[in-house]
CSV table of C-alpha atoms and ligand atoms in Angstrom, one decimal:
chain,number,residue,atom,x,y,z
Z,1,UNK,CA,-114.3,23.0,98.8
Z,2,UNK,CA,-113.8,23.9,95.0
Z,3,UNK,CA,-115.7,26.7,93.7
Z,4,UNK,CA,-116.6,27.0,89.9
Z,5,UNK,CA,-117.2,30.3,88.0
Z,6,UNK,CA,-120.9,30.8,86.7
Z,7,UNK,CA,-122.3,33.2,84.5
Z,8,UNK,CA,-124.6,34.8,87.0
Z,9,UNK,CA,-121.7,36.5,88.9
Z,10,UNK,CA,-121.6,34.6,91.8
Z,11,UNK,CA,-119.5,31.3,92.1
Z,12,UNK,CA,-120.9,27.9,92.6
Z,13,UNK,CA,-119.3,25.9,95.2
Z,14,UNK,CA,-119.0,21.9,94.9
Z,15,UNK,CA,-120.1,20.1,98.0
Z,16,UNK,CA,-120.7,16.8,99.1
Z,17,UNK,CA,-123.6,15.6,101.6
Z,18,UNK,CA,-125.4,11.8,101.8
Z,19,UNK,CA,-129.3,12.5,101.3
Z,20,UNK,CA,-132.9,10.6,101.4
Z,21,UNK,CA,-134.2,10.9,97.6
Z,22,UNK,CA,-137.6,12.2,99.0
Z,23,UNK,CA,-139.4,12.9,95.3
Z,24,UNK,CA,-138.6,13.2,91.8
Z,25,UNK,CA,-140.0,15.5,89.6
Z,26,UNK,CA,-139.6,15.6,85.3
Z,27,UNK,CA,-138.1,18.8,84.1
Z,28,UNK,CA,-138.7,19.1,80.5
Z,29,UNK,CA,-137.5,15.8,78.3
Z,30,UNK,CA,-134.7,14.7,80.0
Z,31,UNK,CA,-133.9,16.0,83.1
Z,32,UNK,CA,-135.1,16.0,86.8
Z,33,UNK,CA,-135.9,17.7,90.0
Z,34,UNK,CA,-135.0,15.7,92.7
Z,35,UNK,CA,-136.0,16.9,96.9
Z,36,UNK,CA,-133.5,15.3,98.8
Z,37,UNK,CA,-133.3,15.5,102.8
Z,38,UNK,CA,-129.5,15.4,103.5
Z,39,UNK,CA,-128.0,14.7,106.3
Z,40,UNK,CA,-126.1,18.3,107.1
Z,41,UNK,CA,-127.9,20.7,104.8
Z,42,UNK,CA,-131.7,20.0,105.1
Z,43,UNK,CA,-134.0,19.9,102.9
Z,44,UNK,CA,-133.2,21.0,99.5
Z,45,UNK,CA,-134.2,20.9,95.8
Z,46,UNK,CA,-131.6,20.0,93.3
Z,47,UNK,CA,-131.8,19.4,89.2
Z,48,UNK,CA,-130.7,16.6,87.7
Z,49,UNK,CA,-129.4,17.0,84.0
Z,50,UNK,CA,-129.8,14.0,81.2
Z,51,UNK,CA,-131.1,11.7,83.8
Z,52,UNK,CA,-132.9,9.8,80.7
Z,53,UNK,CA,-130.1,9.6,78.6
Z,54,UNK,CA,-129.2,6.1,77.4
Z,55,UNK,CA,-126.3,5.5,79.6
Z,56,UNK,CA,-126.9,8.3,82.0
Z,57,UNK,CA,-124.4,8.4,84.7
Z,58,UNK,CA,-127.1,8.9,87.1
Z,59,UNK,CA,-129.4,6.0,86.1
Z,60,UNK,CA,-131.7,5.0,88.5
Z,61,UNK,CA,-129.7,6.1,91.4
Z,62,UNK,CA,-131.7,9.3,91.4
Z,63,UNK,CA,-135.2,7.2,92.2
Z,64,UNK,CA,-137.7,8.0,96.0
Z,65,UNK,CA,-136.6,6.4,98.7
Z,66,UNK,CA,-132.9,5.6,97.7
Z,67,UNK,CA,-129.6,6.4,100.1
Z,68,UNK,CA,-127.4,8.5,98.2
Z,69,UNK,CA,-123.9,10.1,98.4
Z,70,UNK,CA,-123.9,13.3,96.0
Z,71,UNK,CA,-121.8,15.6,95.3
Z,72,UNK,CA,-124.1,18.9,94.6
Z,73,UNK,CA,-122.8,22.6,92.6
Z,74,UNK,CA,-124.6,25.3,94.4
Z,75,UNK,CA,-124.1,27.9,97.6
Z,76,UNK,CA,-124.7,25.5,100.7
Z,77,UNK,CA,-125.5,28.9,102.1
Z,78,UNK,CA,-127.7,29.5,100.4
Z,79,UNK,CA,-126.3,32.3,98.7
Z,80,UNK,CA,-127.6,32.9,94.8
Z,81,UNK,CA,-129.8,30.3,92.8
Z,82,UNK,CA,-132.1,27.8,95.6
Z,83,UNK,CA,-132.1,25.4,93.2
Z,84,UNK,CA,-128.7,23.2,93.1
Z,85,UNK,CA,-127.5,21.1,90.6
Z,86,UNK,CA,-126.6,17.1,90.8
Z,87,UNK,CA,-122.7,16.2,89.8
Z,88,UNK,CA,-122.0,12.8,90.9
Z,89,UNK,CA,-124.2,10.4,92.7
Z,90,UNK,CA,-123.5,7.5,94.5
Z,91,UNK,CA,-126.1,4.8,95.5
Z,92,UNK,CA,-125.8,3.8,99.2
Z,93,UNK,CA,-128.7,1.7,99.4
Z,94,UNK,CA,-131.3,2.0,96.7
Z,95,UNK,CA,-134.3,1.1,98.6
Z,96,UNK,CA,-137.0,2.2,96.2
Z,97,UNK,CA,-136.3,-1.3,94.2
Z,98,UNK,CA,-137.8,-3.5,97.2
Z,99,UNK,CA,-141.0,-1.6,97.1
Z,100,UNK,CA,-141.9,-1.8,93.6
Z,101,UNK,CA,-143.4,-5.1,93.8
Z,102,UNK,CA,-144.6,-4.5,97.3
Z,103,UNK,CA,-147.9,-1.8,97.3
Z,104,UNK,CA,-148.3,-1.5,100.9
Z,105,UNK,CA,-144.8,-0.9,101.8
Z,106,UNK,CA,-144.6,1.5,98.8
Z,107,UNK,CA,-147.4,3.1,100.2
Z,108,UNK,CA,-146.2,3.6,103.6
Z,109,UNK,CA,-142.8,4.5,102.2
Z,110,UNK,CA,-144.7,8.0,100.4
Z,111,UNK,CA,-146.3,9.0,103.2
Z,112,UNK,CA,-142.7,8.7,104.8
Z,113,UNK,CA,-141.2,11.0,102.0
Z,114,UNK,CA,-144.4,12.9,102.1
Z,115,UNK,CA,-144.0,14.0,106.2
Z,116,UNK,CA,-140.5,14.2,106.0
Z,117,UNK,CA,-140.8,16.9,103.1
Z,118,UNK,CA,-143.5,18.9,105.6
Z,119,UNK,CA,-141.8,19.0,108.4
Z,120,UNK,CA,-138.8,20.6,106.3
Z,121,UNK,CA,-140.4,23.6,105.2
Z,122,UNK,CA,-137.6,25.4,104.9
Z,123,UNK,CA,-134.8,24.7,102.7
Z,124,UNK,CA,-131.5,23.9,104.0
Z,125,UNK,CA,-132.5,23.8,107.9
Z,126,UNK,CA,-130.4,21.2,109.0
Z,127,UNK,CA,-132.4,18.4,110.6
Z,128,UNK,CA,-130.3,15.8,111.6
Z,129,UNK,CA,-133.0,13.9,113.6
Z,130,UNK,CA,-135.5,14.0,110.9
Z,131,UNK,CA,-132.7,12.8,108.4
Z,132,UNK,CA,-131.9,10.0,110.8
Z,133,UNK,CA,-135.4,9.0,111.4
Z,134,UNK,CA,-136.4,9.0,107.7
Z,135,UNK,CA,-133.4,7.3,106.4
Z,136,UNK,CA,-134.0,4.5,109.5
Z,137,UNK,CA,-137.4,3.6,108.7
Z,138,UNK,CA,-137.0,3.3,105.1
Z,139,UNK,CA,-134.6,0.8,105.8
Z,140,UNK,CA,-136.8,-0.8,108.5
Z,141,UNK,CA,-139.6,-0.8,105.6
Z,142,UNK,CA,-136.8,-2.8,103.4
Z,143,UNK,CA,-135.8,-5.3,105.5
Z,144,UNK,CA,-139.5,-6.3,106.4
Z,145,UNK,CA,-138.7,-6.9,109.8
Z,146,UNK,CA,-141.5,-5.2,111.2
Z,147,UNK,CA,-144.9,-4.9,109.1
Z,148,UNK,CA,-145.1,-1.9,107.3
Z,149,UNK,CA,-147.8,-0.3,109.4
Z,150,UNK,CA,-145.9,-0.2,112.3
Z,151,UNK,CA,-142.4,1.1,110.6
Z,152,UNK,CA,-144.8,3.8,109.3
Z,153,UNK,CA,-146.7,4.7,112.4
Z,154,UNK,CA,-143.2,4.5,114.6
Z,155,UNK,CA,-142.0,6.9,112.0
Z,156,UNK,CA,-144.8,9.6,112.0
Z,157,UNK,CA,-144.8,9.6,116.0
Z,158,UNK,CA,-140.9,10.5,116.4
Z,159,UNK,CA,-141.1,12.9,113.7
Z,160,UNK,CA,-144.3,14.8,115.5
Z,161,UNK,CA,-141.6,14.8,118.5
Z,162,UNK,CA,-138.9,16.0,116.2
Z,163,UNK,CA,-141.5,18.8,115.4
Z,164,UNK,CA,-142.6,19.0,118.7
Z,165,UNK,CA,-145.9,18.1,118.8
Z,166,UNK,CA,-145.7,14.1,119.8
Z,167,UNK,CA,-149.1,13.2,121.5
Z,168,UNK,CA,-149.0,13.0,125.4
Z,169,UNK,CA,-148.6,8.8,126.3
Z,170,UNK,CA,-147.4,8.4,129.6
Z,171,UNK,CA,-148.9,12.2,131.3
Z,172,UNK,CA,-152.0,14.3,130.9
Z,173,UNK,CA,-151.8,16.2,127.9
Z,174,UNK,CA,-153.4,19.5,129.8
Z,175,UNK,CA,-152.1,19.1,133.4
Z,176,UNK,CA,-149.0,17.0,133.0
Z,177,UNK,CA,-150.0,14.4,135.7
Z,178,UNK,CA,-148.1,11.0,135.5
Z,179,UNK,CA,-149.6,8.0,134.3
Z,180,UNK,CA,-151.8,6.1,131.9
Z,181,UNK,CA,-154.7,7.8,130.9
Z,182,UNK,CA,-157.6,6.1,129.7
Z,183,UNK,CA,-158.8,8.9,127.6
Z,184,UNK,CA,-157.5,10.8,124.1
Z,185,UNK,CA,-157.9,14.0,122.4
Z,186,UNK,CA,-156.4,15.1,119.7
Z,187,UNK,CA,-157.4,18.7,120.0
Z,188,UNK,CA,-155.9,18.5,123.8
Z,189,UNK,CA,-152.6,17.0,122.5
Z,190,UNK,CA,-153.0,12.9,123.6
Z,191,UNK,CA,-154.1,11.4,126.4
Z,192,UNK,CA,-155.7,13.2,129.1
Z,193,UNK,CA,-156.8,12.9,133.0
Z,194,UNK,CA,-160.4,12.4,133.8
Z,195,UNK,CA,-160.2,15.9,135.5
Z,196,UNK,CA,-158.8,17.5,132.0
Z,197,UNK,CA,-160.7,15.5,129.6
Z,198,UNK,CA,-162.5,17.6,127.1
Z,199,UNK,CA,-166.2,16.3,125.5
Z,200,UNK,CA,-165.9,14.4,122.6
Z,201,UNK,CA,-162.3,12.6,123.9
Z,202,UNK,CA,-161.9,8.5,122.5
Z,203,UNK,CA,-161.4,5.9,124.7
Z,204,UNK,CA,-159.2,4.0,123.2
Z,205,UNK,CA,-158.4,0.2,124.2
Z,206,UNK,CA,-155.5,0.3,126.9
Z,207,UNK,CA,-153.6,-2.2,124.3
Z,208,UNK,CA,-153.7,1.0,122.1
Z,209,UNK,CA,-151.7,3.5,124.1
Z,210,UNK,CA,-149.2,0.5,124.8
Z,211,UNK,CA,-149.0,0.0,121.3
Z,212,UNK,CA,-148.0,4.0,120.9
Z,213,UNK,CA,-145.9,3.9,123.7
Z,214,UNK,CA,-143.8,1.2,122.1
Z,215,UNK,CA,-143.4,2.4,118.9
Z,216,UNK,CA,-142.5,5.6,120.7
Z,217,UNK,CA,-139.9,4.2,122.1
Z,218,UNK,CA,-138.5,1.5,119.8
Z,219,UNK,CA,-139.9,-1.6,121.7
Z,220,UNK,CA,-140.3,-3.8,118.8
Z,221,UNK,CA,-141.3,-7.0,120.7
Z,222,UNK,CA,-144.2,-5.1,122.6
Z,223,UNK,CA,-145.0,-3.4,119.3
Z,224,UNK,CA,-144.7,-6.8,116.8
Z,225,UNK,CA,-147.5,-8.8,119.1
Z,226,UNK,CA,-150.0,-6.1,119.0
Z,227,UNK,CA,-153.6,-7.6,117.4
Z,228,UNK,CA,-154.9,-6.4,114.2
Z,229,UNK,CA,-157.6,-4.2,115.6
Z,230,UNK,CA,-155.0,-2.4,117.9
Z,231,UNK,CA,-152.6,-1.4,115.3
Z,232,UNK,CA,-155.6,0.0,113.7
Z,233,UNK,CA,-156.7,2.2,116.4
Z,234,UNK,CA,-153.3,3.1,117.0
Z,235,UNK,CA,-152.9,4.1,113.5
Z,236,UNK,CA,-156.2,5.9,113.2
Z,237,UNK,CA,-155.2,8.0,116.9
Z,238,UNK,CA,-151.7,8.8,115.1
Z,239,UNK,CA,-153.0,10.1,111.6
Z,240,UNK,CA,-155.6,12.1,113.6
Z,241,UNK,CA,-153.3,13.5,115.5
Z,242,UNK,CA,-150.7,14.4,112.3
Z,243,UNK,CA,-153.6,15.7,110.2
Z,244,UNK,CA,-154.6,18.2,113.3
Z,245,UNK,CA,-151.2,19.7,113.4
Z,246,UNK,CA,-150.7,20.5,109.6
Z,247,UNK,CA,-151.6,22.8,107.8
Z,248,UNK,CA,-152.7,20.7,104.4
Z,249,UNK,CA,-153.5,16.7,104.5
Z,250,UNK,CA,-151.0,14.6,104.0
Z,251,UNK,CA,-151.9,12.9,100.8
Z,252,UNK,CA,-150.3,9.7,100.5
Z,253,UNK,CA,-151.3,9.1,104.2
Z,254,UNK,CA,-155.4,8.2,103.2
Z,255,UNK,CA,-153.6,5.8,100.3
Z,256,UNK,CA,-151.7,3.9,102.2
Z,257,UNK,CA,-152.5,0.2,102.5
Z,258,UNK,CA,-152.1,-1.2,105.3
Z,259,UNK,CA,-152.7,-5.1,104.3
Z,260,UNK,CA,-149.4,-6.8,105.6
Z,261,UNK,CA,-147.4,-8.7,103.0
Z,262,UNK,CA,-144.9,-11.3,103.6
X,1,LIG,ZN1,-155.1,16.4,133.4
């Protein structure tokens, strides 16, 4: 690892890490503040110098959503300034291009970017899972496989379990016993028995509960037949449940459009 003198005392190492450009931020005329989620250092903040520059040697490899191999200046320890500075970047796979022309999948890539920055609220906590969820369902939202909905609400419900809070499926959210529920409370953490159930629970269509059990678990087949008003439900059970856990709203979540296109 080479280390670089600076003029605040300490020394600046160079390191390399691949990262998930999360947001990008202006920083006076022409240079940037980029949130990246990296695969071994967390979540971190990073400045980008001259990014507008004709010819930039950054260009528009520093834009959301992209893959990118970077090499950073800054203590990985955190040790001295938080915020690090971009030296080379390479793109892996510049996703944020294929959602450009494409509103709802734009849209349900933010909210992506948006969780995967709240569930890192601290700076350079490794999150290996988180990295490897976000980075998968951006590309899942690029190839189009799956519609955009689905990629999105697959995401938010493994990253609640990264954060452990996923919503009971398959057991009683309050007493644990096996099975399929017909009942769900966010406040109680999912579904719940008829012995547990609190006032107020939903009772939401059987399909539903399958359809959050499969994108749970990554059953795409399952998941790809559900109907139109199921995937709706489903999504509707999963922001509730999100929004009751954090702190703040998510923002992009309300904005995200949900029309499929081909
Ligand atoms: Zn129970």
């Amino acid at each position: 690892m080479a280390s670089v003198p600076t003029g605040s005392g300490y020394r600046r190492q160079l390191y390399r890490d691949d990262a998930v450009v999360l947001r990008v931020q202006k920083l006076g005329e022409s240079d940037r503040i980029i949130t990246l989620l990296t695969r071994r250092h967390g979540r971190l903040r990073a400045v980008a110098r001259g990014v507008r520059r004709t010819m930039s040697r950054f260009g528009a490899r520093l834009e959301p959503f992209g893959h990118v191999d970077l090499q950073l200046a800054g203590s990985p320890e955190g040790v001295g300034s938080s915020l690090h500075s971009v030296s080379q970047v390479e793109a892996v796979a510049l996703y944020g291009k294929q959602f450009l022309t494409d509103y709802p999948r734009y849209t349900a890539a933010s909210a992506i970017a948006e969780t995967a920055e709240r569930l890192t609220p601290v700076e350079r906590e490794p999150s290996l899972r988180l990295f490897q969820l976000t980075l998968g369902a951006l590309k899942a939202l690029a190839a189009g496989e799956h519609a955009g909905g689905l990629v999105l609400d697959a995401y938010l419900l493994r990253a609640m379990a990264t954060a452990g809070w996923a919503p009971a499926i398959a057991e009683c959210a309050v007493c644990g016993t096996p099975g399929r529920h017909a009942a769900f409370s966010v406040p109680a953490g999912g579904a719940v028995c008829p012995d547990c159930r609190p006032p107020g629970s939903a009772h939401p269509a059987p399909a539903t509960l399958l359809l959050m059990s499969a994108l749970t678990d990554g059953d795409w087949p399952i998941a790809d037949a559900a109907e139109p008003p199921v995937r709706r439900e489903c999504s509707g059970l999963v922001a509730a449940h999100l929004q009751w856990h954090m702190e703040r709203a998510l923002r992009s979540l309300p904005l995200v459009d949900r029309r499929e296109s081909s």
